[in-house]
């Protein structure tokens, strides 16, 4: 596994996945994207379980883009498990969801989410968000144990 | 018979008789004493005269010392039986002659020398000097018996007694006749009174005999009778009314004499306990046995407490009739004592409340039923709400996702085909994207509407003026390049949910900006007025307005009064405003004219007359 910085994208919907990958590709700060298609896969990947047995990721992703509505294990459960693990809890988790329900937002923040973003319908707006995310979390924000991407 | 028990006639007779007798006795006694005194005086004077004459006659005998003539002179006393003895004394005190001659010289007193008389019992003793031409020759002694006066006294007494007896009978006769004029009216009054007290007939009147005191007494007595009759009538009228009221309300009365322990029921009371008259022993103990065993202790405690504290009490309990049926009774009572703290009694009313108890029971069961139904409905509603929430959640999530995808792929297509697509193709993709964004706005607006409906109202005192200014600032991008005059009046503090009221103003201000777009200079007034003491808020514009005949459609979901080419919109904004205002208990209405602008009025609290019915 490469040691270069990457983003973990947890998204079950193929359309959303395709659009997200398209947007990240177009972002002025391209970055490698690892994907997980449900909550279980995301946790297996991060904790080195199941198919990823014995291979915990090294380094950790720069940030995790987490959908809430996921099959098997929901985004909230993934968040809860990550944030209760001493090592994993330092990874920034950005919740990205269709829901604008206050209840969801409150629960995410209570469980340690670092950011909460509602997916806009307008793709142009989505593109702007992706650009801003990359700019902030990859370049501006400092993460424990992972070097920043140096400014261009 | 004592004096107080004698009849008035006898008393009058006695008075007359005693008065007459005493008067006669006094008169008789006075006459007798007068007679006695006169007689004694006359007798004395007679004897003195006699002594004087004898002394004169004896003077010669003494002067010449002629004992014989002196004896003869003295012997003339024999003619008078009253003279018991007489003697002539010489100046030296020796007895010269005596009468009667057979009387011993020793039985005569010694000459005292002083002339005069003295009376000892009925005996008169008299000394008379014997003198002639101023020369004293001796003295005459005379002893006379006054006894003959007593037969006279007896005679007088006899006469007086005779007169007394005669006048006694005459007085008796006269009194019998005369006292009747006094006693007859009194007797008649007594007879009348006796008749009234015997027959209880107060319509009888005493007849009046004259205008004296007894006449006045008769008048007063008759007046009193009239008063009693009037009071009797009023009392029996009142009694009748109370009886009717008690009967009509099926109420019985009772009394418990705490001194004797006797409990008295009125006739109707027995029916309340299912008893026949006379089946009640008239004791508190027996009364308790008539009460349902489960209520007995409570009743006993309540009543005894009232006795102790001298308070009123009301107690409801069941009674067990002899036929086994259960009836509900309400009894209320009051304790009384007289001013000396004694004569305590408890008295009160008893009422059969079985029917009202049944009704109460029915109401209770209906209420319980209703409560059950409300609970069922509530749980149904809760379930429906949960379902609605799930639906809303799914709208928020699942309906938006495809829209997002369509828009995303349309843009992807546009970018992939960049340069290879005709201008018309570009336009078509643009339209697709516009439609999708519109759909997105609709979904969001509907979502908001449903959220507003479910949200709990959080009222606080809000400075609406500041809130309005903030909202206007938020709509800056809509007003860019426009000339708009804002007239914002001062607001009173308003009690409302600031988050929701912000949405109200956001919608109304957005509308005002939108519909004044054709105006070169827009005027938007925001303020409040007062109607019936309640603040009415308004937003007024000089925009295109609308026809009031469509006013009823203003606040319906997806209802629009303008074509979307002219003025864009979802048709959900005013519906949301309406829901927020209603949630506050207020109401919203509009006033407009085509081409002349529109004013939206709303209130944010329930009017004092009650809640607004749903439209």
XYZ file of N, CA and C in Angstrom, chain A residues 13 15-16 19 22 26 69 97-101 104 118-124, chain B residues 393 396-398 400 403-405 407-409 411-412 415-416 433 436-437 440 451:
120
model
N -23.917 4.652 -2.881
C -24.646 4.917 -4.127
C -23.669 5.115 -5.292
N -24.053 6.306 -8.283
C -24.141 7.605 -8.938
C -23.400 8.665 -8.142
N -23.701 8.683 -6.826
C -23.028 9.644 -5.955
C -21.516 9.432 -5.993
N -20.120 10.783 -9.257
C -20.107 12.239 -9.258
C -19.036 12.782 -8.319
N -15.678 12.272 -9.895
C -15.571 13.251 -10.978
C -15.195 14.623 -10.416
N -11.660 16.815 -10.755
C -11.618 18.166 -11.308
C -11.072 19.171 -10.296
N -26.366 7.342 5.263
C -27.260 6.226 4.922
C -26.464 5.140 4.215
N -24.070 14.236 3.590
C -25.322 13.472 3.489
C -26.404 14.278 2.799
N -27.434 13.593 2.333
C -28.597 14.277 1.752
C -29.443 14.934 2.836
N -29.322 14.412 4.049
C -30.233 14.831 5.120
C -29.907 16.231 5.617
N -30.991 16.995 5.791
C -30.810 18.288 6.453
C -31.494 18.245 7.815
N -31.776 17.041 8.289
C -32.464 16.889 9.579
C -31.540 17.315 10.720
N -30.064 14.476 12.830
C -28.861 13.815 12.311
C -27.615 14.639 12.632
N -24.410 19.167 3.941
C -25.534 18.597 3.196
C -25.190 18.627 1.713
N -25.408 17.503 1.053
C -25.128 17.434 -0.381
C -26.098 18.345 -1.113
N -25.623 19.318 -1.859
C -26.547 20.181 -2.606
C -27.017 19.481 -3.876
N -28.154 19.925 -4.379
C -28.656 19.341 -5.622
C -27.849 19.870 -6.815
N -27.545 21.152 -6.725
C -26.789 21.796 -7.806
C -25.355 21.253 -7.828
N -24.976 20.583 -8.942
C -23.655 19.958 -9.010
C -22.550 20.997 -8.909
N -22.798 22.187 -9.463
C -21.788 23.238 -9.407
C -21.437 23.579 -7.956
N -38.266 12.225 6.255
C -36.861 11.865 6.247
C -36.486 11.263 4.899
N -36.358 13.910 2.371
C -35.123 14.663 2.507
C -33.948 13.905 1.888
N -33.934 12.608 2.126
C -32.817 11.809 1.646
C -32.982 11.331 0.216
N -34.061 10.550 0.062
C -34.157 9.733 -1.143
C -34.666 10.500 -2.349
N -34.191 13.698 -2.915
C -33.199 14.662 -3.358
C -32.060 13.984 -4.136
N -32.341 13.808 -7.911
C -32.230 15.150 -8.480
C -30.764 15.552 -8.582
N -30.081 15.228 -7.506
C -28.653 15.536 -7.472
C -27.923 14.833 -8.621
N -28.312 13.554 -8.764
C -27.641 12.764 -9.801
C -27.912 13.322 -11.183
N -28.723 16.319 -12.067
C -28.010 17.568 -12.270
C -26.513 17.324 -12.481
N -25.989 16.427 -11.634
C -24.562 16.137 -11.740
C -24.201 15.565 -13.098
N -24.979 14.582 -13.547
C -24.647 13.947 -14.824
C -24.903 14.871 -15.992
N -24.412 18.047 -15.962
C -23.243 18.916 -16.060
C -22.022 18.148 -16.591
N -21.917 16.884 -16.121
C -20.830 16.032 -16.613
C -20.905 15.901 -18.124
N -19.837 18.967 -19.848
C -18.389 19.128 -19.843
C -17.695 18.140 -20.768
N -18.201 16.889 -20.785
C -17.627 15.865 -21.656
C -17.781 16.244 -23.125
N -31.282 21.268 -16.191
C -30.711 21.617 -14.892
C -31.603 22.615 -14.134
N -34.470 20.760 -12.683
C -34.036 19.971 -11.526
C -33.871 20.849 -10.288
N -33.258 22.036 -10.495
C -33.043 22.928 -9.358
C -34.377 23.414 -8.781
N -35.773 20.783 -6.774
C -35.038 20.751 -5.506
C -35.576 21.783 -4.528
N -41.881 20.604 8.458
C -41.080 20.787 9.670
C -41.699 21.846 10.574
